[in-house]
Amino acid sequence: MPTAEQLRIQSYEMWETIAPSWERRQAFVEENAGPVRRWMLDELAPRPGDTILELAAGAGHTGFEATRLLGADGRLITTDFAPAMLEAARRRGRELGIENVEYRVIDAERMELGADSVDGVLCRYGYMLMPDPAAALSETRRVLRAGGRLVMAVFGPPDRNPFFAIIAMALVQRGHMPPPAPDGPGLFSMASEERTTRLLEGAGFTAVRTEMVPAPRFPFRDVEEYMSLIGDTAGPIAVALRRVPGDEREQIMAQLEAAFAPFATDGGYELPGLTLAAVAS
Ligand SMILES: C[S@@+](CC[C@H](N)C(=O)[O-])C[C@H]1O[C@@H](n2cnc3c(N)ncnc32)[C@H](O)[C@@H]1O
């Protein structure tokens, strides 16, 4: 069993590797995760003058949208532990002409930020990937001012997220990915409402509400396009996939084609998704 520190280093290296393709696929990610982004911003309800922290921000969209409501006196702190991801966010922020934003490399499990220093925190699809989400949530509680709100999202159960689950299962069965450790970091590690609520309460949040948001939905033309999308964005799955030899890749694609049949549409396929979202203070 790798230690938490080994898992952290593996994850860091993986996101540094994925960053260029993740950046290329930003429009796809944002379009499909749009309902989650909107849910999070509605629940955060930032006010002019607030300081909002986004953790594990990737290319930064969720926080960027909040800046519109922060006014000239408000501020967004966009953070990620992978410098290459943060650079992608910086480029996107510049393109969007966003000015009231500061970019910082921050590991959410050990934040170099003062206590009671922010009014709200956003974290979409981040905590589930951290070896010690309890530490990250305690850190989040520490930096939030009294009355401040955390709004977060993680993937719901695998059977409701076939876009990731079907291929992950195939890769585990074929020995290209280790089976997920119970409570270990992974795409579905916080899918249970009970576990996520327990982690939030354990970190000192007293008012916790969760909701299942039916998103993201993933449309694609064919298995070829699916492999390219997943290979560009799906963190641990993408990295495992890069190591699969060509002939086995063909076998996996045939397996996927059969598994995707129930999701066929007129022009290709559309796979549903379910996100567990939570607001806590
Ligand atoms: C699935 S991506 C999500 C990116 C973005 N939040 C979104 O929803 O589009 C996960 C991100 O978490 C970051 N990450 C993983 N572990 C982290 C940690 N301990 N501290 C900060 N960022 C982390 C990765 O670098 C990556 O950018």
XYZ file of C-alpha atoms and ligand atoms in Angstrom:
308
model
C 0.000 0.000 0.000
C 1.489 3.371 -0.974
C 1.708 5.953 1.814
C -0.347 9.166 1.708
C 2.819 11.036 0.734
C 3.534 8.628 -2.170
C -0.080 9.007 -3.365
C 0.240 12.790 -3.175
C 3.406 12.767 -5.298
C 1.826 10.381 -7.857
C -1.233 12.626 -8.074
C 0.878 15.761 -8.436
C 2.922 14.212 -11.263
C -0.236 12.944 -12.937
C -1.908 16.391 -12.982
C 1.255 18.075 -14.192
C 1.274 15.551 -17.084
C -2.434 15.922 -17.874
C -2.471 19.756 -17.734
C -1.818 20.499 -21.448
C -4.584 18.169 -22.683
C -6.924 19.278 -19.869
C -6.409 22.852 -21.047
C -7.225 21.864 -24.645
C -10.476 20.271 -23.442
C -11.660 23.136 -21.221
C -14.672 23.954 -23.379
C -15.829 20.328 -23.257
C -15.379 20.122 -19.476
C -17.155 23.397 -18.848
C -20.065 22.736 -21.157
C -20.803 19.354 -19.621
C -20.180 20.311 -16.009
C -22.153 23.569 -16.443
C -25.107 22.531 -14.238
C -22.693 21.742 -11.379
C -20.909 25.074 -11.781
C -24.236 26.916 -11.695
C -25.439 24.990 -8.629
C -22.235 25.842 -6.822
C -22.374 29.549 -7.641
C -26.041 29.806 -6.617
C -25.229 28.196 -3.279
C -22.116 30.289 -2.739
C -24.054 33.498 -3.497
C -20.947 35.689 -3.221
C -21.424 39.355 -2.311
C -19.527 42.402 -3.551
C -16.317 42.778 -1.549
C -16.026 39.076 -0.633
C -12.792 37.124 -0.872
C -13.457 33.746 -2.490
C -10.943 30.904 -2.563
C -11.118 28.218 -5.238
C -9.242 25.018 -4.391
C -8.009 22.436 -6.929
C -9.236 24.913 -9.520
C -7.855 23.246 -12.665
C -8.467 25.746 -15.462
C -10.432 27.904 -13.052
C -13.876 28.390 -14.577
C -16.062 27.991 -11.512
C -14.262 30.735 -9.608
C -13.959 32.970 -12.667
C -17.723 33.089 -12.902
C -17.948 34.201 -9.263
C -15.729 37.239 -9.960
C -18.625 38.968 -11.738
C -20.412 39.206 -8.398
C -17.405 40.266 -6.322
C -17.114 43.822 -7.632
C -13.977 45.959 -7.646
C -13.374 45.421 -3.907
C -13.846 41.661 -3.990
C -11.182 39.133 -4.854
C -10.843 35.575 -6.093
C -7.880 33.433 -5.109
C -7.531 30.703 -7.736
C -5.367 27.832 -6.515
C -4.175 24.382 -7.516
C -1.262 22.279 -6.318
C -0.112 21.605 -9.887
C 1.698 24.651 -11.309
C 0.896 23.573 -14.890
C -2.828 23.575 -14.067
C -2.527 26.985 -12.439
C -0.787 28.329 -15.555
C -3.718 27.047 -17.631
C -6.070 28.934 -15.292
C -3.946 32.065 -15.547
C -4.103 31.947 -19.363
C -7.871 31.428 -19.276
C -8.354 34.238 -16.742
C -6.324 36.558 -18.951
C -8.401 35.599 -22.019
C -11.568 36.348 -20.092
C -10.142 39.700 -18.963
C -10.603 38.889 -15.277
C -8.648 41.267 -13.073
C -9.719 40.746 -9.466
C -7.966 37.399 -9.227
C -4.770 36.201 -7.606
C -3.188 32.869 -8.682
C -1.406 30.745 -6.117
C 0.060 27.253 -6.032
C -1.574 25.801 -2.917
C -1.947 22.229 -1.734
C -5.462 22.049 -0.282
C -4.293 19.564 2.357
C -1.799 22.091 3.789
C -2.745 25.607 2.841
C -0.405 28.519 3.230
C -3.237 30.883 4.046
C -4.167 32.625 7.272
C -7.032 31.528 9.515
C -10.380 33.311 8.969
C -9.068 34.893 5.769
C -11.768 34.093 3.161
C -15.551 34.481 2.928
C -16.266 31.497 0.713
C -14.574 28.415 -0.744
C -15.292 26.548 -3.977
C -13.915 23.107 -4.763
C -15.231 21.119 -7.716
C -14.026 17.535 -8.235
C -11.030 18.096 -5.963
C -11.395 16.649 -2.444
C -12.195 13.138 -3.730
C -8.705 12.959 -5.281
C -6.813 13.903 -2.141
C -5.188 11.212 0.042
C -6.382 13.004 3.191
C -9.673 14.797 2.475
C -10.250 15.171 6.233
C -7.102 17.306 6.454
C -8.134 19.351 3.405
C -11.604 19.978 4.861
C -10.142 20.969 8.252
C -7.831 23.371 6.448
C -10.831 24.728 4.545
C -12.733 25.304 7.805
C -9.659 27.008 9.288
C -9.283 29.571 6.477
C -13.033 30.328 6.298
C -14.331 33.240 8.337
C -17.213 32.541 10.741
C -20.386 32.344 8.678
C -18.375 31.626 5.510
C -19.534 28.872 3.212
C -17.845 25.967 1.478
C -19.492 24.771 -1.731
C -18.045 21.559 -3.117
C -18.773 18.834 -5.647
C -17.529 15.269 -6.068
C -18.643 12.460 -8.360
C -21.639 10.414 -7.242
C -21.701 6.574 -7.328
C -19.983 4.681 -10.178
C -23.216 3.084 -11.424
C -24.535 6.618 -12.085
C -21.325 7.788 -13.805
C -20.743 5.298 -16.631
C -18.495 7.717 -18.550
C -15.739 7.045 -16.012
C -16.877 3.855 -14.321
C -17.063 1.495 -17.320
C -13.528 2.152 -18.496
C -12.156 2.266 -14.941
C -13.616 -1.177 -14.319
C -12.124 -2.513 -17.566
C -8.682 -1.136 -16.655
C -8.836 -2.585 -13.132
C -9.976 -6.005 -14.433
C -7.103 -6.045 -16.911
C -4.559 -5.076 -14.250
C -3.726 -1.617 -15.621
C -5.099 0.211 -12.586
C -5.147 -0.863 -8.930
C -8.624 -1.481 -7.524
C -9.758 1.540 -5.528
C -8.779 1.271 -1.856
C -11.703 1.750 0.528
C -11.619 5.436 1.527
C -8.500 5.927 -0.648
C -8.343 8.807 -3.134
C -10.198 8.264 -6.413
C -12.994 9.449 -8.667
C -15.701 7.842 -6.497
C -14.093 7.995 -3.063
C -16.574 10.561 -1.714
C -19.630 9.373 -3.635
C -21.456 8.380 -0.479
C -23.508 11.193 1.043
C -22.886 9.660 4.466
C -19.102 9.682 4.101
C -18.971 13.207 2.690
C -21.278 14.531 5.412
C -19.222 12.741 8.067
C -15.996 14.241 6.689
C -17.518 17.730 6.627
C -18.851 17.441 10.167
C -15.566 15.955 11.355
C -13.798 19.036 9.991
C -15.976 21.313 12.110
C -18.748 22.271 9.688
C -22.043 22.307 11.570
C -24.597 23.107 8.856
C -24.206 20.619 6.009
C -26.592 20.078 3.102
C -26.029 17.720 0.175
C -27.803 17.384 -3.133
C -27.438 15.090 -6.116
C -27.039 17.162 -9.296
C -27.759 15.236 -12.524
C -24.568 16.198 -14.386
C -22.223 16.085 -16.181
C -23.684 14.518 -19.335
C -21.088 13.438 -21.851
C -21.950 13.378 -25.537
C -19.529 11.880 -28.087
C -19.647 10.604 -31.636
C -17.992 7.198 -31.299
C -15.630 5.143 -29.156
C -12.648 6.706 -30.936
C -13.710 10.160 -29.790
C -14.526 8.817 -26.327
C -10.972 7.437 -25.962
C -9.542 10.767 -26.943
C -11.767 12.677 -24.449
C -11.027 10.320 -21.592
C -7.315 10.226 -22.435
C -7.150 14.018 -22.320
C -9.051 14.644 -19.104
C -9.738 11.707 -16.839
C -6.701 11.994 -14.509
C -5.877 8.526 -13.187
C -7.751 6.735 -15.994
C -5.993 8.828 -18.638
C -2.565 8.027 -17.258
C -3.337 4.279 -16.987
C -4.672 4.294 -20.554
C -1.420 5.736 -21.893
C 0.358 2.566 -20.742
C -2.009 0.092 -22.462
C -0.414 -1.595 -25.531
C -2.113 -0.999 -28.901
C -3.703 -4.458 -29.383
C -5.204 -4.416 -25.914
C -6.482 -0.903 -26.508
C -8.424 -2.322 -29.478
C -9.932 -5.001 -27.228
C -10.926 -2.386 -24.646
C -12.559 -0.287 -27.373
C -14.638 -3.282 -28.517
C -15.648 -3.904 -24.901
C -16.662 -0.233 -24.528
C -18.665 -0.235 -27.737
C -20.806 -3.077 -26.367
C -21.153 -1.440 -22.930
C -22.187 1.914 -24.437
C -24.997 0.435 -26.553
C -27.737 1.409 -24.039
C -26.591 5.045 -24.321
C -26.744 5.319 -28.126
C -28.390 8.448 -29.561
C -29.073 9.518 -33.158
C -25.623 10.987 -33.723
C -23.522 8.864 -31.343
C -23.761 8.385 -27.589
C -24.607 10.373 -24.501
C -23.570 9.078 -21.089
C -25.270 10.457 -17.993
C -23.520 11.540 -14.809
C -24.459 12.295 -11.237
C -22.608 14.680 -8.956
C -22.812 14.873 -5.192
C -22.765 18.557 -4.310
C -22.604 19.983 -0.812
C -22.806 23.312 0.932
C -21.396 23.606 4.424
C -20.742 26.318 6.981
C -10.585 16.724 -11.854
S -9.592 18.162 -11.812
C -10.832 19.374 -11.431
C -10.434 20.772 -11.846
C -11.531 21.837 -11.635
N -11.857 22.005 -10.252
C -12.767 21.496 -12.428
O -13.780 21.105 -11.838
O -12.724 21.635 -13.669
C -8.770 17.977 -10.271
C -7.787 19.081 -9.909
O -7.407 18.917 -8.539
C -6.061 19.299 -8.391
N -5.608 18.714 -7.116
C -5.536 17.408 -6.780
N -5.088 17.274 -5.518
C -4.884 18.526 -5.022
C -4.443 19.042 -3.775
N -4.096 18.243 -2.768
N -4.392 20.383 -3.614
C -4.736 21.211 -4.641
N -5.124 20.777 -5.850
C -5.218 19.452 -6.044
C -5.420 18.776 -9.657
O -4.188 19.373 -9.927
C -6.495 19.097 -10.695
O -6.298 20.376 -11.255
